[in-house]
Amino acid sequence: MSNAPVDTGRRRFLTWTTAVVGAVGAGFTAVPFVASWNPSAKARIAGAPVTVDIGKLETGQLLLVKWRGKPVWVVKRSDVVLAQLPSLNDELQDPDSIEPQQPGYAKNINRSIKPQVLVTVGICTHLGCSPTYLKGNFAEHAPGVDYGFFCPCHGSKYDMAGRVFKNVPAPLNLVVPPHYYVDDSTILVGLNQGEAEA
């Protein structure tokens, strides 16, 4: 044991230096760890909004786009189809769209922002099959109704607003994704108006 005087200044310097180096090391360790919680670029792209050009969409035509790995249908409906929607209410499980399958702005008889254009996720709410768009030959599944969506997996059927008929396996209307019109011929699927892209 040495009787030499203790250099408290040097000891304090070494203690502080060790603490600073330890804090910097902890920061370098924490940054990649916290960054790993962020979604990957691939995941961000998969959930990114999708721009849909409907400028050339013809009446009766269905346009298919993918958003978050799901099929999204954009259908231009005729005035005849729109006029028939109210007459189907008694045949539907949720004609007034009470269940939260759509944003507030699509909680109307047409389930859309603009009456002529339906935007909906093309996945049956029963077990996730993709229904078929039947135009002109839907009446074999719903007498008196020429247009609609029929799920071949288990027989669920939906009208041209994506509302599910009674007495079929599907419990809910088709989902209307968040979307808005950028201009008269462009829809952005994946965001509500006023939401910023992340």
Coordinates of C-alpha atoms in Angstrom, one line a residue:
M1 CA 0.0 0.0 0.0
S2 CA 1.4 3.3 -1.1
N3 CA 1.3 6.4 1.1
A4 CA 1.5 8.7 -2.0
P5 CA -1.2 11.4 -2.0
V6 CA -4.3 10.6 -4.1
D7 CA -4.8 12.7 -7.2
T8 CA -8.6 13.4 -6.9
G9 CA -8.5 15.6 -10.1
R10 CA -7.2 12.7 -12.2
R11 CA -9.6 10.3 -10.6
R12 CA -12.6 12.6 -11.3
F13 CA -11.3 13.0 -14.9
L14 CA -11.1 9.2 -15.4
T15 CA -14.6 8.7 -13.9
W16 CA -16.2 11.3 -16.2
T17 CA -14.3 10.0 -19.2
T18 CA -15.5 6.5 -18.5
A19 CA -19.1 7.7 -18.0
V20 CA -19.1 9.7 -21.3
V21 CA -17.6 6.8 -23.3
G22 CA -20.2 4.5 -21.8
A23 CA -23.1 6.9 -22.7
V24 CA -21.8 7.2 -26.2
G25 CA -21.5 3.5 -26.5
A26 CA -25.1 3.0 -25.2
G27 CA -26.3 5.6 -27.7
F28 CA -24.6 3.7 -30.6
T29 CA -26.2 0.5 -29.4
A30 CA -29.7 2.0 -28.8
V31 CA -30.0 3.8 -32.2
P32 CA -30.0 0.6 -34.4
F33 CA -32.2 -1.1 -31.8
V34 CA -34.9 1.6 -31.9
A35 CA -34.5 2.0 -35.7
S36 CA -35.3 -1.8 -36.0
W37 CA -38.9 -1.0 -34.7
N38 CA -39.6 1.1 -37.8
P39 CA -41.2 -0.7 -40.7
S40 CA -38.9 -1.7 -43.5
A41 CA -38.9 0.1 -46.9
K42 CA -40.8 -2.9 -48.4
A43 CA -43.4 -2.7 -45.7
R44 CA -43.8 1.1 -46.1
I45 CA -44.3 0.6 -49.9
A46 CA -46.8 -2.2 -49.3
G47 CA -48.9 0.1 -47.2
A48 CA -48.4 3.2 -49.3
P49 CA -51.4 5.0 -50.9
V50 CA -52.2 4.1 -54.5
T51 CA -53.1 6.6 -57.2
V52 CA -55.9 5.5 -59.6
D53 CA -56.6 7.3 -62.9
I54 CA -60.3 7.0 -63.6
G55 CA -60.3 9.4 -66.5
K56 CA -61.0 6.6 -69.1
L57 CA -63.1 4.5 -66.8
E58 CA -66.3 3.6 -68.8
T59 CA -69.7 3.0 -67.3
G60 CA -70.0 -0.6 -66.1
Q61 CA -66.2 -1.1 -66.1
L62 CA -64.3 -2.4 -63.1
L63 CA -60.7 -1.3 -62.6
L64 CA -58.6 -3.4 -60.3
V65 CA -55.7 -2.0 -58.3
K66 CA -53.7 -3.4 -55.4
W67 CA -53.4 -1.6 -52.0
R68 CA -51.7 -3.2 -49.0
G69 CA -51.7 -6.5 -50.9
K70 CA -55.5 -6.4 -51.3
P71 CA -57.5 -6.0 -54.5
V72 CA -59.3 -2.7 -54.6
W73 CA -62.1 -2.3 -57.1
V74 CA -63.1 1.0 -58.7
V75 CA -66.4 0.6 -60.6
K76 CA -68.3 3.2 -62.6
R77 CA -72.0 2.6 -62.1
S78 CA -74.8 3.6 -64.4
D79 CA -77.8 5.7 -63.5
V80 CA -79.9 2.6 -63.8
V81 CA -77.8 0.7 -61.3
L82 CA -77.9 3.7 -58.9
A83 CA -81.6 4.0 -59.2
Q84 CA -82.1 0.3 -58.3
L85 CA -80.0 0.5 -55.0
P86 CA -82.9 1.8 -52.7
S87 CA -85.2 -1.0 -54.0
L88 CA -82.9 -3.7 -52.6
N89 CA -82.9 -2.5 -49.0
D90 CA -85.3 -5.2 -47.8
E91 CA -83.1 -7.9 -49.2
L92 CA -79.9 -6.7 -47.5
Q93 CA -78.3 -7.4 -44.1
D94 CA -77.0 -3.9 -43.5
P95 CA -78.6 -1.6 -46.1
D96 CA -77.9 1.6 -44.1
S97 CA -74.2 0.7 -43.6
I98 CA -74.4 0.7 -39.8
E99 CA -71.4 -1.6 -39.3
P100 CA -68.1 0.3 -39.6
Q101 CA -67.1 -1.1 -43.0
Q102 CA -66.6 2.3 -44.6
P103 CA -65.4 5.8 -43.7
G104 CA -68.0 8.4 -42.6
Y105 CA -68.0 10.0 -46.1
A106 CA -69.1 6.7 -47.7
K107 CA -71.9 6.0 -45.2
N108 CA -74.7 6.7 -47.7
I109 CA -76.9 4.6 -50.0
N110 CA -74.1 4.6 -52.7
R111 CA -71.3 4.0 -50.2
S112 CA -69.2 6.4 -52.1
I113 CA -68.0 10.0 -52.4
K114 CA -69.4 10.4 -55.9
P115 CA -72.5 8.4 -56.7
Q116 CA -71.2 6.9 -60.0
V117 CA -67.9 5.6 -58.6
L118 CA -67.7 2.8 -56.1
V119 CA -64.3 2.1 -54.4
T120 CA -64.2 -1.1 -52.4
V121 CA -61.9 -3.8 -51.3
G122 CA -62.6 -6.9 -53.4
I123 CA -62.5 -9.4 -50.6
C124 CA -65.5 -11.3 -49.3
T125 CA -66.2 -10.6 -45.6
H126 CA -66.9 -14.3 -45.0
L127 CA -63.5 -16.1 -45.5
G128 CA -61.6 -13.8 -47.7
C129 CA -62.3 -15.1 -51.2
S130 CA -62.5 -12.6 -54.0
P131 CA -66.0 -12.2 -55.4
T132 CA -66.7 -12.0 -59.1
Y133 CA -68.2 -8.9 -60.7
L134 CA -71.3 -10.0 -62.7
K135 CA -72.7 -7.5 -65.1
G136 CA -75.9 -8.4 -66.8
N137 CA -76.0 -12.0 -65.4
F138 CA -76.3 -11.4 -61.6
A139 CA -80.1 -12.2 -61.8
E140 CA -79.5 -15.9 -61.4
H141 CA -78.2 -15.2 -57.9
A142 CA -80.6 -12.3 -57.1
P143 CA -83.8 -12.3 -59.2
G144 CA -84.5 -8.9 -60.8
V145 CA -80.9 -7.6 -60.2
D146 CA -78.7 -7.5 -63.2
Y147 CA -75.4 -6.3 -61.6
G148 CA -73.6 -7.3 -58.5
F149 CA -70.7 -9.2 -56.9
F150 CA -71.0 -13.0 -56.3
C151 CA -68.5 -15.0 -54.2
P152 CA -68.0 -18.4 -55.8
C153 CA -66.4 -19.9 -52.6
H154 CA -69.6 -20.1 -50.5
G155 CA -72.3 -18.1 -52.3
S156 CA -72.2 -14.7 -50.7
K157 CA -73.6 -11.9 -52.8
Y158 CA -73.3 -8.1 -52.7
D159 CA -75.1 -5.4 -54.5
M160 CA -73.4 -2.7 -56.6
A161 CA -72.8 -0.6 -53.4
G162 CA -71.0 -3.6 -51.9
R163 CA -73.8 -4.2 -49.4
V164 CA -74.3 -7.9 -48.5
F165 CA -77.6 -9.7 -49.1
K166 CA -79.4 -11.6 -46.3
N167 CA -79.2 -15.3 -45.8
V168 CA -75.6 -15.7 -47.1
P169 CA -72.4 -16.7 -45.2
A170 CA -70.8 -13.2 -45.4
P171 CA -71.7 -11.2 -42.3
L172 CA -70.7 -7.7 -43.4
N173 CA -70.7 -5.4 -46.3
L174 CA -67.6 -5.1 -48.4
V175 CA -65.0 -2.7 -46.9
V176 CA -64.7 0.8 -48.4
P177 CA -61.0 1.8 -48.0
P178 CA -60.0 5.4 -47.1
H179 CA -59.7 7.4 -50.3
Y180 CA -60.3 10.8 -51.8
Y181 CA -60.4 12.6 -55.1
V182 CA -57.2 14.5 -56.0
D183 CA -59.0 15.9 -59.0
D184 CA -62.0 14.8 -61.2
S185 CA -60.1 11.9 -62.7
T186 CA -57.7 10.8 -60.0
I187 CA -58.4 9.0 -56.8
L188 CA -55.9 8.4 -54.0
V189 CA -56.6 5.1 -52.2
G190 CA -55.2 4.6 -48.7
L191 CA -55.7 8.1 -47.2
N192 CA -58.6 10.2 -46.2
Q193 CA -58.6 13.8 -47.5
G194 CA -56.4 16.0 -45.3
E195 CA -54.2 13.1 -44.1
A196 CA -50.5 13.6 -44.9
E197 CA -48.4 10.9 -46.4
A198 CA -45.9 9.6 -43.9

